[in-house]
Short mmCIF file of C-alpha atoms in Angstrom, two decimals:
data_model
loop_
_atom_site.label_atom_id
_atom_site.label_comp_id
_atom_site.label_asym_id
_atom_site.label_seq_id
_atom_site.Cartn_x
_atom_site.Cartn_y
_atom_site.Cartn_z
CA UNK D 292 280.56 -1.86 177.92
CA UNK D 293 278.17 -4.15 179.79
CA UNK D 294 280.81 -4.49 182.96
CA UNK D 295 281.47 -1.29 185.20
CA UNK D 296 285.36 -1.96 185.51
CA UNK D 297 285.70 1.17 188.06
CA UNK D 298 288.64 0.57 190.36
CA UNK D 299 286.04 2.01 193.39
CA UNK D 300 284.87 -1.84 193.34
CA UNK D 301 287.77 -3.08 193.39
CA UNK D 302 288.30 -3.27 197.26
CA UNK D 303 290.65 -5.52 199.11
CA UNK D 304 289.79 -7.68 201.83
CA UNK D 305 291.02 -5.42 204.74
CA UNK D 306 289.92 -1.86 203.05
CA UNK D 307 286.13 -4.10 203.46
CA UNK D 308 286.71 -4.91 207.28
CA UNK D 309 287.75 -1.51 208.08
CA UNK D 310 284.88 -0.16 206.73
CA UNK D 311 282.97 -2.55 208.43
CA UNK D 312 284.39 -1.09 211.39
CA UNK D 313 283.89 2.07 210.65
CA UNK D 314 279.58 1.13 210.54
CA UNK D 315 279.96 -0.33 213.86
CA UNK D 316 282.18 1.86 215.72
CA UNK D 317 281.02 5.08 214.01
CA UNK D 318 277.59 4.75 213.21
CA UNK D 319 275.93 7.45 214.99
CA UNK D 320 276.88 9.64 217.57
CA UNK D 321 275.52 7.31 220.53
CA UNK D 322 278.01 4.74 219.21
CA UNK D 323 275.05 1.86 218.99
CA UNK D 324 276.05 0.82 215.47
CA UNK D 325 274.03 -1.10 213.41
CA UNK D 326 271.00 -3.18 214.81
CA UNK D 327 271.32 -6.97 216.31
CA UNK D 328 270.32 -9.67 213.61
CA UNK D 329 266.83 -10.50 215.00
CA UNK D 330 265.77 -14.37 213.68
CA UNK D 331 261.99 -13.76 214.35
CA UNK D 332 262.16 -10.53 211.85
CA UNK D 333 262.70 -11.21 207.45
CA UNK D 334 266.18 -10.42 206.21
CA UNK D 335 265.85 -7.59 203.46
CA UNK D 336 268.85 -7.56 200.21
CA UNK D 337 268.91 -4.03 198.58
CA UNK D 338 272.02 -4.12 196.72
CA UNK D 339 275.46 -5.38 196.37
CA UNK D 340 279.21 -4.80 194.86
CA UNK D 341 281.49 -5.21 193.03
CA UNK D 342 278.78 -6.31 190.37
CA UNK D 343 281.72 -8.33 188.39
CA UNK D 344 284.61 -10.32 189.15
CA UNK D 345 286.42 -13.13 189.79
CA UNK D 346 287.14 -15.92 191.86
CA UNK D 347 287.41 -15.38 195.69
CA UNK D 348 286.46 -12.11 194.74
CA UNK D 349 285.61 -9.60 197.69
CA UNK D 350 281.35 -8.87 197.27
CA UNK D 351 279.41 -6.84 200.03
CA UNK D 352 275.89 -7.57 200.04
CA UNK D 353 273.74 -5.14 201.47
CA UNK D 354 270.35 -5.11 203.00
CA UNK D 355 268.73 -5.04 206.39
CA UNK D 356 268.37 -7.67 209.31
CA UNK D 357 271.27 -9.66 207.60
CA UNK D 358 272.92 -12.86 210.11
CA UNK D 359 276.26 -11.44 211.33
CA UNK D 360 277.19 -14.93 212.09
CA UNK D 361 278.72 -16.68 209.27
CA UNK D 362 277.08 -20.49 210.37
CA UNK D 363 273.33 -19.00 210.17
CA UNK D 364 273.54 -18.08 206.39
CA UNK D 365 274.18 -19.92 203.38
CA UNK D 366 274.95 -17.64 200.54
CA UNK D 367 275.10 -19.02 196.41
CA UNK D 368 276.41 -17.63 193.16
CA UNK D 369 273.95 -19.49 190.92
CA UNK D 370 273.88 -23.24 192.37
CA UNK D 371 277.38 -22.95 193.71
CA UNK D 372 277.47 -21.96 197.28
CA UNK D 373 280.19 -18.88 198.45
CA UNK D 374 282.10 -18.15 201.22
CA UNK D 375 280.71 -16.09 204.41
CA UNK D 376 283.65 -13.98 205.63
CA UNK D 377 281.25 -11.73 208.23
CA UNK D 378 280.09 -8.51 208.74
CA UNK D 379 276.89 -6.63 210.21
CA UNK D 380 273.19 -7.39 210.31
CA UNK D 381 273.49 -4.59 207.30
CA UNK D 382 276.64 -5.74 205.00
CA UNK D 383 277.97 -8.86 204.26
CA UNK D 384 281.20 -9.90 202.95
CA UNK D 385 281.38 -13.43 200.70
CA UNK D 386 283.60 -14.59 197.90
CA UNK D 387 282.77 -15.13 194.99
CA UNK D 388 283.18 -19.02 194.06
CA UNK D 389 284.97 -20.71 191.61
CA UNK D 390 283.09 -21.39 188.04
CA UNK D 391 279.49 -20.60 188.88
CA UNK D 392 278.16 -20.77 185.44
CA UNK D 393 276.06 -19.00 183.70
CA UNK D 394 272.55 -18.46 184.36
CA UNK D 395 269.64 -18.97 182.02
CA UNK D 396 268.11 -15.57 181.97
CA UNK D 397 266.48 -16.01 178.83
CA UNK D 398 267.43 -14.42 175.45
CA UNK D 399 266.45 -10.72 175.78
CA UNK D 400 270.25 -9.89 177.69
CA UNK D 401 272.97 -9.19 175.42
CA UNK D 402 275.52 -12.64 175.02
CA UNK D 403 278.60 -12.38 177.17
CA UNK D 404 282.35 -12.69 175.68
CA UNK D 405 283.48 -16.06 176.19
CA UNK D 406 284.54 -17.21 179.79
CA UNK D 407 282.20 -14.74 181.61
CA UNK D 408 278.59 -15.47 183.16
CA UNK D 409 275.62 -14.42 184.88
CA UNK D 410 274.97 -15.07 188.37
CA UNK D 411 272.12 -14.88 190.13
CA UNK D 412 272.90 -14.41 194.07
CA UNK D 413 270.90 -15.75 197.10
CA UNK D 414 270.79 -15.60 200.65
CA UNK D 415 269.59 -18.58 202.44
CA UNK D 416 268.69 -17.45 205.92
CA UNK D 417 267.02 -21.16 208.26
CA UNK D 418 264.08 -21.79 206.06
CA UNK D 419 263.66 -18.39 204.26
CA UNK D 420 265.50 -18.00 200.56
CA UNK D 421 266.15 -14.26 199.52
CA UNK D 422 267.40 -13.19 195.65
CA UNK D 423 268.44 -10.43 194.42
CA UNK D 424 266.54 -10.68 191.24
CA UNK D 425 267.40 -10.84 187.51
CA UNK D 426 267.95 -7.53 186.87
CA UNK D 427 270.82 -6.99 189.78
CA UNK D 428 273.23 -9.94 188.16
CA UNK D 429 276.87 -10.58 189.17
CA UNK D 430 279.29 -11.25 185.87
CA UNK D 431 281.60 -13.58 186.78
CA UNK D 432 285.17 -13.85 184.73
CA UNK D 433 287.05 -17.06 184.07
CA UNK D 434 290.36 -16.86 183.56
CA UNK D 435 292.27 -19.65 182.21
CA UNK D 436 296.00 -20.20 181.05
CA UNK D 437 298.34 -22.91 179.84
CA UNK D 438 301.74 -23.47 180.90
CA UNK D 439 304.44 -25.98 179.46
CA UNK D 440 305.65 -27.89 182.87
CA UNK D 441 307.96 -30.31 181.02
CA UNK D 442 309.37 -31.27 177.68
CA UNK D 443 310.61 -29.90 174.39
CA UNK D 444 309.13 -31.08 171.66
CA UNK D 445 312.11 -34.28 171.19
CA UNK D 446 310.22 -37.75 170.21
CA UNK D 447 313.40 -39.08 169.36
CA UNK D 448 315.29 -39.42 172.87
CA UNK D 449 313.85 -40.20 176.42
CA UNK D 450 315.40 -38.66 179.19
CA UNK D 451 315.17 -38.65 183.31
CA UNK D 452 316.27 -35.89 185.69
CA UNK D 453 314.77 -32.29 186.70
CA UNK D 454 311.79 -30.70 184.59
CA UNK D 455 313.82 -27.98 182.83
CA UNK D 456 316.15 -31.19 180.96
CA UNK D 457 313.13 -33.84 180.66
CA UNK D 458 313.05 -35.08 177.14
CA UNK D 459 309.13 -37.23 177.56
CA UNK D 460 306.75 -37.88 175.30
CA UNK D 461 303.03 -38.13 177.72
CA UNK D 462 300.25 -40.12 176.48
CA UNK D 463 297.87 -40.63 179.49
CA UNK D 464 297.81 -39.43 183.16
CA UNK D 465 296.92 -39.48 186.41
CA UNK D 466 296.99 -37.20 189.65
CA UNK D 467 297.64 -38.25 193.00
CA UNK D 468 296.99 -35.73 196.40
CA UNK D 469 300.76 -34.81 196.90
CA UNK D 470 301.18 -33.27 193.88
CA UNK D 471 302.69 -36.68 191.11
CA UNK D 472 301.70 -36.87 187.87
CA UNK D 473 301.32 -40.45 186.77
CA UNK D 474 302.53 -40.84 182.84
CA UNK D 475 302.57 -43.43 180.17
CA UNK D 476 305.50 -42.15 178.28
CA UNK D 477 305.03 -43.10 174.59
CA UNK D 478 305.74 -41.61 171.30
CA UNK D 479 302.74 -39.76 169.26
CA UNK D 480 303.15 -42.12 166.59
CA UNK D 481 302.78 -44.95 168.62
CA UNK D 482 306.23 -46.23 168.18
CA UNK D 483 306.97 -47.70 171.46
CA UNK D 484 311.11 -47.43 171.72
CA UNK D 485 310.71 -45.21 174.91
CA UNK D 486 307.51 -46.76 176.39
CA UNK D 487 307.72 -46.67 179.95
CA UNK D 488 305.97 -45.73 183.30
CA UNK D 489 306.47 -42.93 184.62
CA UNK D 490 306.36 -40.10 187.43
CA UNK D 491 306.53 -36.25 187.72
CA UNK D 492 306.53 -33.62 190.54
CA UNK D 493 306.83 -30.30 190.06
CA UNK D 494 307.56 -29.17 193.92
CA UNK D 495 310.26 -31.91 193.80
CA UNK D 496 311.26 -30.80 190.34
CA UNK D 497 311.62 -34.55 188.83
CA UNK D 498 311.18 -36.53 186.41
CA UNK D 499 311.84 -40.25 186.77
CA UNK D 500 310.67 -43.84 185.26
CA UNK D 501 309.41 -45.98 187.38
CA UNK D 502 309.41 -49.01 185.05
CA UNK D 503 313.31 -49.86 184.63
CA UNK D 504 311.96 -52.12 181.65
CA UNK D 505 309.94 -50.98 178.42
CA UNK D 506 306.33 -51.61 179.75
CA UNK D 507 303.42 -51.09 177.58
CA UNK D 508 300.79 -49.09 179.86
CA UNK D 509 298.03 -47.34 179.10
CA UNK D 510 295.30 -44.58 181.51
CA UNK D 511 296.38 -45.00 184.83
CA UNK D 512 293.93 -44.55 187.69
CA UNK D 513 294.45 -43.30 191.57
CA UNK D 514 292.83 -44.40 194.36
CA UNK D 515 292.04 -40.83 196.01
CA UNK D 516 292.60 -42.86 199.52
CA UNK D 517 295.28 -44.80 199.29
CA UNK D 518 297.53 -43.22 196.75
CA UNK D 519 297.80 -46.84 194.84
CA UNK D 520 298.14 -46.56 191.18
CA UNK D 521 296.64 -49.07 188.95
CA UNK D 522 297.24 -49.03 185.31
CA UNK D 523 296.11 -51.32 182.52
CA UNK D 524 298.84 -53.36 180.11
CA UNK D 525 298.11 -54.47 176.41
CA UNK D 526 298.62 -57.98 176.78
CA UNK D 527 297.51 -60.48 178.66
CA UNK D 528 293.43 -60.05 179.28
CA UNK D 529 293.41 -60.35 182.78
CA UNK D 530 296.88 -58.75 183.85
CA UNK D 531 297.57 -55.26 185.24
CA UNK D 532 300.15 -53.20 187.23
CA UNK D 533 299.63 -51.77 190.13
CA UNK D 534 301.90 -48.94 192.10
CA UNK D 535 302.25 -48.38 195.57
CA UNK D 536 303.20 -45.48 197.74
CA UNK D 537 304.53 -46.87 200.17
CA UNK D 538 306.62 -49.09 197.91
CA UNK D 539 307.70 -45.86 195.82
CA UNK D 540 305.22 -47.04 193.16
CA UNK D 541 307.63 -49.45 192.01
CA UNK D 542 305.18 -51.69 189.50
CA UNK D 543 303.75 -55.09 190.17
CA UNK D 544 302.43 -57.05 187.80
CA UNK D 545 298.69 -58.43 188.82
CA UNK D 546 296.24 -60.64 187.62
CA UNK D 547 292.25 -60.40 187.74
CA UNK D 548 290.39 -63.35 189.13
CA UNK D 549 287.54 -63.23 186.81
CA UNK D 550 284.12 -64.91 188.33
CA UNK D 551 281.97 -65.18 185.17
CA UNK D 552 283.82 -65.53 182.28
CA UNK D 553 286.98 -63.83 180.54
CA UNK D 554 286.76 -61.18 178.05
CA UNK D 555 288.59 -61.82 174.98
CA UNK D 556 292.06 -60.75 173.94
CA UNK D 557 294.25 -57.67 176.03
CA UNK D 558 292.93 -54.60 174.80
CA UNK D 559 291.78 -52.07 177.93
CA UNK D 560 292.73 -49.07 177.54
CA UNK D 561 291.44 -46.99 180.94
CA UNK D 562 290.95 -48.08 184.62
CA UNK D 563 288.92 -45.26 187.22
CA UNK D 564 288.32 -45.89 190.70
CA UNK D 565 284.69 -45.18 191.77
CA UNK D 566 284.64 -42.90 194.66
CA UNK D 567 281.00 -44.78 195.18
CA UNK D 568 282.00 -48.04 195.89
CA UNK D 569 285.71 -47.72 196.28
CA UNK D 570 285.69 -50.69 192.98
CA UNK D 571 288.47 -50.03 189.79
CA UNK D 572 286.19 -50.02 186.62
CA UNK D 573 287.66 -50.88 183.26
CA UNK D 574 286.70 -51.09 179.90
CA UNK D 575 287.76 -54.01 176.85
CA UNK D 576 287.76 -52.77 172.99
CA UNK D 577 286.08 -56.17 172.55
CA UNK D 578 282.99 -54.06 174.59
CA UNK D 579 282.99 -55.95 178.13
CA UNK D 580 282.93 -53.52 181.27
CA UNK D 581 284.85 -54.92 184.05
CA UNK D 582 284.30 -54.35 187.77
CA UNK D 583 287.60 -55.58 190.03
CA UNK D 584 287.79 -55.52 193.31
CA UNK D 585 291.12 -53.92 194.64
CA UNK D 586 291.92 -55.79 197.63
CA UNK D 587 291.52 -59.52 196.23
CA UNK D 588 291.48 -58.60 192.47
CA UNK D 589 288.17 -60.46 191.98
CA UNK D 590 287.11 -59.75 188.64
CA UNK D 591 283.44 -59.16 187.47
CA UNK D 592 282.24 -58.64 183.38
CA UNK D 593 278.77 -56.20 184.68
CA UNK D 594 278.18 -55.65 181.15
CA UNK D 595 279.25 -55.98 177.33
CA UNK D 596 278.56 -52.85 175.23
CA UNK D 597 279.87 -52.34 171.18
CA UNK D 598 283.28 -53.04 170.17
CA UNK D 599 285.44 -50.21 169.78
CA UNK D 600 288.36 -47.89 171.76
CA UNK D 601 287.46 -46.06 174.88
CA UNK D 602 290.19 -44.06 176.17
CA UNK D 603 288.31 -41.61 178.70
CA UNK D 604 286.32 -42.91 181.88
CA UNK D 605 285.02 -40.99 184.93
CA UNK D 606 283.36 -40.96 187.36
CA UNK D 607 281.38 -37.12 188.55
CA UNK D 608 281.31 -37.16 192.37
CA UNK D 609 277.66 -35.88 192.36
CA UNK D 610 276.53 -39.00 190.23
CA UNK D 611 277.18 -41.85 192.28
CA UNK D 612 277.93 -44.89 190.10
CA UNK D 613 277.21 -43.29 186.62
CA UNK D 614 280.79 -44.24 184.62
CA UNK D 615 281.11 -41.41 181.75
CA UNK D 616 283.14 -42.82 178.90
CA UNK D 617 284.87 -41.35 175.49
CA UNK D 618 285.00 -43.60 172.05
CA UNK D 619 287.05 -43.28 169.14
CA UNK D 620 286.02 -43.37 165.73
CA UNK D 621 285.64 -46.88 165.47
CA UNK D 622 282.46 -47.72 168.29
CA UNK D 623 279.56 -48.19 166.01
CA UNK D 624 277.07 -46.26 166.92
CA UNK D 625 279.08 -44.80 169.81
CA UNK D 626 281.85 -43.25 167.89
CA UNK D 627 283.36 -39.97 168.44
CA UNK D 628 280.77 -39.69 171.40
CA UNK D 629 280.72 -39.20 175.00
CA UNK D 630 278.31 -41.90 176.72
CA UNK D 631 277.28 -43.15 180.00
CA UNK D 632 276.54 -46.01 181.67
CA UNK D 633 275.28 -46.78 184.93
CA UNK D 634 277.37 -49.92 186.77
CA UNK D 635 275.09 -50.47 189.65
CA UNK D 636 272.12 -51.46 187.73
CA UNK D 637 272.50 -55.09 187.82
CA UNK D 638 274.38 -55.53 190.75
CA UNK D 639 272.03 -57.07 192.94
CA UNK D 640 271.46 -60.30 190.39
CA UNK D 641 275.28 -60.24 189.96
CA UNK D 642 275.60 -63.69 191.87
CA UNK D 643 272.56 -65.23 190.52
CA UNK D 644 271.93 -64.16 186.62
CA UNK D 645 274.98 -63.00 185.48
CA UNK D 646 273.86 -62.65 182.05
CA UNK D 647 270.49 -60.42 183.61
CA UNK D 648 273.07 -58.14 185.20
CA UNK D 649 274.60 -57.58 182.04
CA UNK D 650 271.21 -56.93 180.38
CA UNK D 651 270.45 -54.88 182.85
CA UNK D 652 273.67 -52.58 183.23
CA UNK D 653 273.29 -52.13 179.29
CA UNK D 654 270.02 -50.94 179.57
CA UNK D 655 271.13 -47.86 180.81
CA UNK D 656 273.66 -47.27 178.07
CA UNK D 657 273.10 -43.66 176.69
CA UNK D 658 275.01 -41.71 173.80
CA UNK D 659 274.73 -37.82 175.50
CA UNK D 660 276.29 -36.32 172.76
CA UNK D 661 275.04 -35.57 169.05
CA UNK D 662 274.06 -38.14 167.19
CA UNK D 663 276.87 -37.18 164.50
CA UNK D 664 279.09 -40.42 164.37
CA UNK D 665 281.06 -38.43 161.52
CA UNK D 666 282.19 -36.14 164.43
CA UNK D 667 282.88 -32.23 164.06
CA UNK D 668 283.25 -29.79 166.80
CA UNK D 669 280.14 -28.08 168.41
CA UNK D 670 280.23 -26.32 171.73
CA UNK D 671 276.73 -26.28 173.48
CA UNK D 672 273.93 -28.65 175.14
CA UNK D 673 276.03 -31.92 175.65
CA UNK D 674 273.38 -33.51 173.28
CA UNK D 675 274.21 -31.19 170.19
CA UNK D 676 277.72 -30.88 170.76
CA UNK D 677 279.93 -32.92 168.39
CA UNK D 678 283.65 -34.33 169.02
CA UNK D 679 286.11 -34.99 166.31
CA UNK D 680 288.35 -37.79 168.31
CA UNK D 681 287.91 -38.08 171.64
CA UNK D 682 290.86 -39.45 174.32
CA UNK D 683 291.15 -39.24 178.14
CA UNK D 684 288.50 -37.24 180.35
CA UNK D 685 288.61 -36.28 183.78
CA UNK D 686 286.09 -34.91 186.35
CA UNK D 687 286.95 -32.46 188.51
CA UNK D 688 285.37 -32.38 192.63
CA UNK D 689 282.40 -29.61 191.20
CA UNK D 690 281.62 -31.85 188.40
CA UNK D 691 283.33 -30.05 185.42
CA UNK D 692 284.15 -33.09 182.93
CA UNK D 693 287.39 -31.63 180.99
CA UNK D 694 288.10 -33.53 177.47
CA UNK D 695 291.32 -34.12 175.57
CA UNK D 696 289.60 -33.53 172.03
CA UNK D 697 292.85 -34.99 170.33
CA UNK D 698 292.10 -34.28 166.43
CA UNK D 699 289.95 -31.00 167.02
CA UNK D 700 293.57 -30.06 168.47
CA UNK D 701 292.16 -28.58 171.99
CA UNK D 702 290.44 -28.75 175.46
CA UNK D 703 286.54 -28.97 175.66
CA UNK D 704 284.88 -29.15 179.24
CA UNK D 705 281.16 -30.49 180.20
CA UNK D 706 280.10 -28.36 183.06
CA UNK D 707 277.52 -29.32 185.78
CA UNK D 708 274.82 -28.28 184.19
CA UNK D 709 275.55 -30.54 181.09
CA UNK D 710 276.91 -27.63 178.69
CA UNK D 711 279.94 -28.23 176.17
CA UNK D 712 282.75 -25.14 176.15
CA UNK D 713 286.23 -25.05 174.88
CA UNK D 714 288.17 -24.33 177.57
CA UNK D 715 291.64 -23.83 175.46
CA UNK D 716 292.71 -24.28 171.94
CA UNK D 717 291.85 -23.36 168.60
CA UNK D 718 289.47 -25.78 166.67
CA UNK D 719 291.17 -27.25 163.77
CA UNK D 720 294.82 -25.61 164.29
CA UNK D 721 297.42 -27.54 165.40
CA UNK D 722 300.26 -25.44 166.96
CA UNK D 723 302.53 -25.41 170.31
CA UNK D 724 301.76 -21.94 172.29
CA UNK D 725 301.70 -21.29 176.26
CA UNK D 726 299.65 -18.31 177.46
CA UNK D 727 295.53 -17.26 177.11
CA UNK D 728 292.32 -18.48 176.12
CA UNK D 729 292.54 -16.01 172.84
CA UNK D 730 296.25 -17.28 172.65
CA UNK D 731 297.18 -21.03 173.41
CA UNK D 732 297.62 -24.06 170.88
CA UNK D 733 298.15 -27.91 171.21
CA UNK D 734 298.73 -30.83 168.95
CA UNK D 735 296.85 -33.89 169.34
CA UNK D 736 296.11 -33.75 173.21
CA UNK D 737 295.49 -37.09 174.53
CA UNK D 738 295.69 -37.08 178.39
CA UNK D 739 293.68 -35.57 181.07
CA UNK D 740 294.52 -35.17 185.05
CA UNK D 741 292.73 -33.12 187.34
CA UNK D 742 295.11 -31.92 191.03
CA UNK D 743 293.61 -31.23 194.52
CA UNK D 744 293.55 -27.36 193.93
CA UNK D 745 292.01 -27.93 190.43
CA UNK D 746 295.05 -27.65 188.36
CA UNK D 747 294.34 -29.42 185.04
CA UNK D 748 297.57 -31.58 183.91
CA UNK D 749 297.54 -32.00 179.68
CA UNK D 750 299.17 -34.65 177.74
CA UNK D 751 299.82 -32.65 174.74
CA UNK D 752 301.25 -35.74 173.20
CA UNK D 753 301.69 -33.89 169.53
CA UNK D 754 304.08 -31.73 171.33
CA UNK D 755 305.76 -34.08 173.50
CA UNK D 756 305.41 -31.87 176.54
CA UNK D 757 303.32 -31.98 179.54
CA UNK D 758 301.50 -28.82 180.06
CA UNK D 759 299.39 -27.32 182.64
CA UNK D 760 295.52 -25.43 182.85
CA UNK D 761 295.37 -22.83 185.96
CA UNK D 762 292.01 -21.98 186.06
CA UNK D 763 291.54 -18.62 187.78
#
């Protein structure tokens, strides 16, 4: 076995502190304990422990001249930075964070089971950066599971009340901070008899419309300040819905005040708020991008890309302005791709060229994924990996992209670093089954929601239930 799984490494967090203890109170006989941290001298790492584990995992790093104040030392897991807990100037006590990756070590290691990784630790002391080296490497372990939250599998009744008697049929959805799930309720088949808008909380334990009409909604998006929902209709080009809080999301219908021009026909599918500029972005089949302004509803076309469905946009909090976007099968030479798009291009020539910002917004149009428009499934470098029919996608706050692959019947994910994983799922087999990585099914997955705490919400809309990713 590569991993040493001995339950000596194991520790818990107050067996480490009383050992710390133990170095400073019982050191030596003179009771002077371990040396001061002295800034003017290096810091030294010799070793460290538990060499495996998960997240918030308990790790003493060892060494000499170490900063036994927390706020003087950074410490990282790969690129992702840890948690100081304390210690002495000669052990340290972090945690390991959550989904560090897996470092590029080159190809002489052996390859890891699925859902573990290398990490390469380092100490950042003021201007001096310490490593422990390749050949002392932390494994981390991902541990993922699926739950079924709500429904049973019924596409031929609707039905409101507490999560354990919800009959619902998810689509696409949204998260909120305090803890709603924001649903288009319609059938897998697209039959439309129990379309409505809806909302779901499992601390409250409810599920409730909050359309009392049929409305025909599709990806809702939530401003991560305000709480407001807005969600796009099928109809009219420039109309939309928009839910507040403080009116308990009750829907009102609203209208965009285009400024150059009106895309054709009512076909958006998706709306995402840009944490960048605070502006809802959607997207036409007919190809126009639309920028609208949330407070007056002023309406901008920034650019017109192919015709064609896109049912996934996002926005990755560590690429200001860069809108990510799924297609469908039927985008030309974007089809069954992920591409992005960056909407700030031609901003500045907005008011004066309207057609150059366009130009110049499209300019930056780029397919990331394979060039395989006949679609497959290949995990991998986000430019080799192939998608068989893509719907909504969600970034998380570390930049993890998650995917509902609908027709390759499970999850995919794009981490940070621009690598393609199935997260949960079997390629190819359609099924209903809670539990593991090695164990869980869905059929046709269409919706994506990412919580706070990084709970991942699934419309499993084959299955007519809503289901939920814990991720460690």
């Amino acid at each position: 076995m590569y991993l040493l799984k001995s339950k000596i490494f194991k520790w818990n967090f107050a067996a480490m502190i009383c050992v710390a203890v133990l170095f400073i109170s019982c050191g030596s006989d003179d009771n002077t304990g371990p040396p001061e941290w002295n800034p003017k001298q290096p810091s030294i790492l010799s070793s460290f422990y538990p060499d495996n584990g998960m997240y918030q995992e308990k790790v003493m790093l060892i060494g000499k001249n170490l900063p036994t104040d927390p706020t003087q030392v950074k410490v990282y897991f790969n690129k992702r930075r840890a948690a100081v807990i304390g210690g002495t100037s000669e052990r340290m006590y972090v945690m390991a964070p959550r989904l560090p990756g897996n470092a590029d070590l080159g190809d002489h290691l052996p390859a890891l089971p699925t859902g573990q990784g290398r990490c390469v630790i380092s100490v950042v002391v003021g201007s001096d950066s310490l490593t422990y080296g390749n050949d002392n490497i932390f494994v981390y372990e991902e541990s993922i599971t699926v739950t079924t939250i709500a429904g049973n599998g019924d596409q031929t009744h609707f039905a409101e009340g507490n999560l354990a008697s919800a009959i619902l049929q998810p689509k696409y959805i949204a998260c909120d901070n305090y803890g709603n799930v924001f649903m288009t309720n319609w059938r897998d088949d697209d039959n439309r008899d129990f379309c409505y808008f809806c909302r779901l909380n499992e601390e409250e334990n409810i599920f409730t419309r909050l359309s009392t009409t049929r409305i025909e909604t599709n990806i809702p998006a939530v401003d991560p300040l305000t709480g407001s929902v807005s969600v796009t209709t099928e109809t009219n080009p420039g109309s939309f819905n928009t839910c507040n809080p403080n009116e308990y999301w009750a829907p009102r219908l609203r209208q965009m005040k285009f400024q150059n021009g009106t895309p054709p026909n009512g076909w958006k599918h998706a709306m995402v708020v840009n944490p960048s500029d605070g502006m809802i972005y959607t997207r036409w089949y007919y190809g126009a991008i639309v920028r609208i302004d949330p407070n007056t509803y002023e309406a901008y076309i920034i650019s017109e890309t192919v015709q064609g469905d896109s049912y996934g946009l996002t926005f990755r909090p560590q690429e200001p302005n860069i809108l990510w976007m799924s297609f469908r099968d039927n985008a030309d030479f974007l089809s069954r791709s992920i591409a992005t798009i960056d909407v700030s291009a031609g901003k500045h020539l907005e008011a004066t060229d309207p057609d150059g910002a366009k130009s110049a917004v499209f300019a930056t149009l780029q397919r990331r994924s394979s060039n395989q428009i006949g679609g497959g499934h290949r995990d991998g470098p986000l430019e080799q990996a192939q998608f068989r029919s893509l719907g909504q996608i969600f970034s998380d706050q570390d930049g993890f992209i998650y995917i509902a692959d609908r027709d390759n019947h499970c999850i995919r994910r794009i981490t940070p670093e621009n690598q393609v994983e199935t997260v949960l799922g079997i390629p190819g087999t359609s099924g209903w089954r809670d539990g593991t990585r090695d164990e869980a099914l869905f059929r046709r997955p269409m919706g994506i929601a990412i919580a706070p705490d990084g709970s991942v919400y699934v419309a499993d809309t084959g299955n007519s239930r809503l289901r939920k990713l814990s991720v460690n």
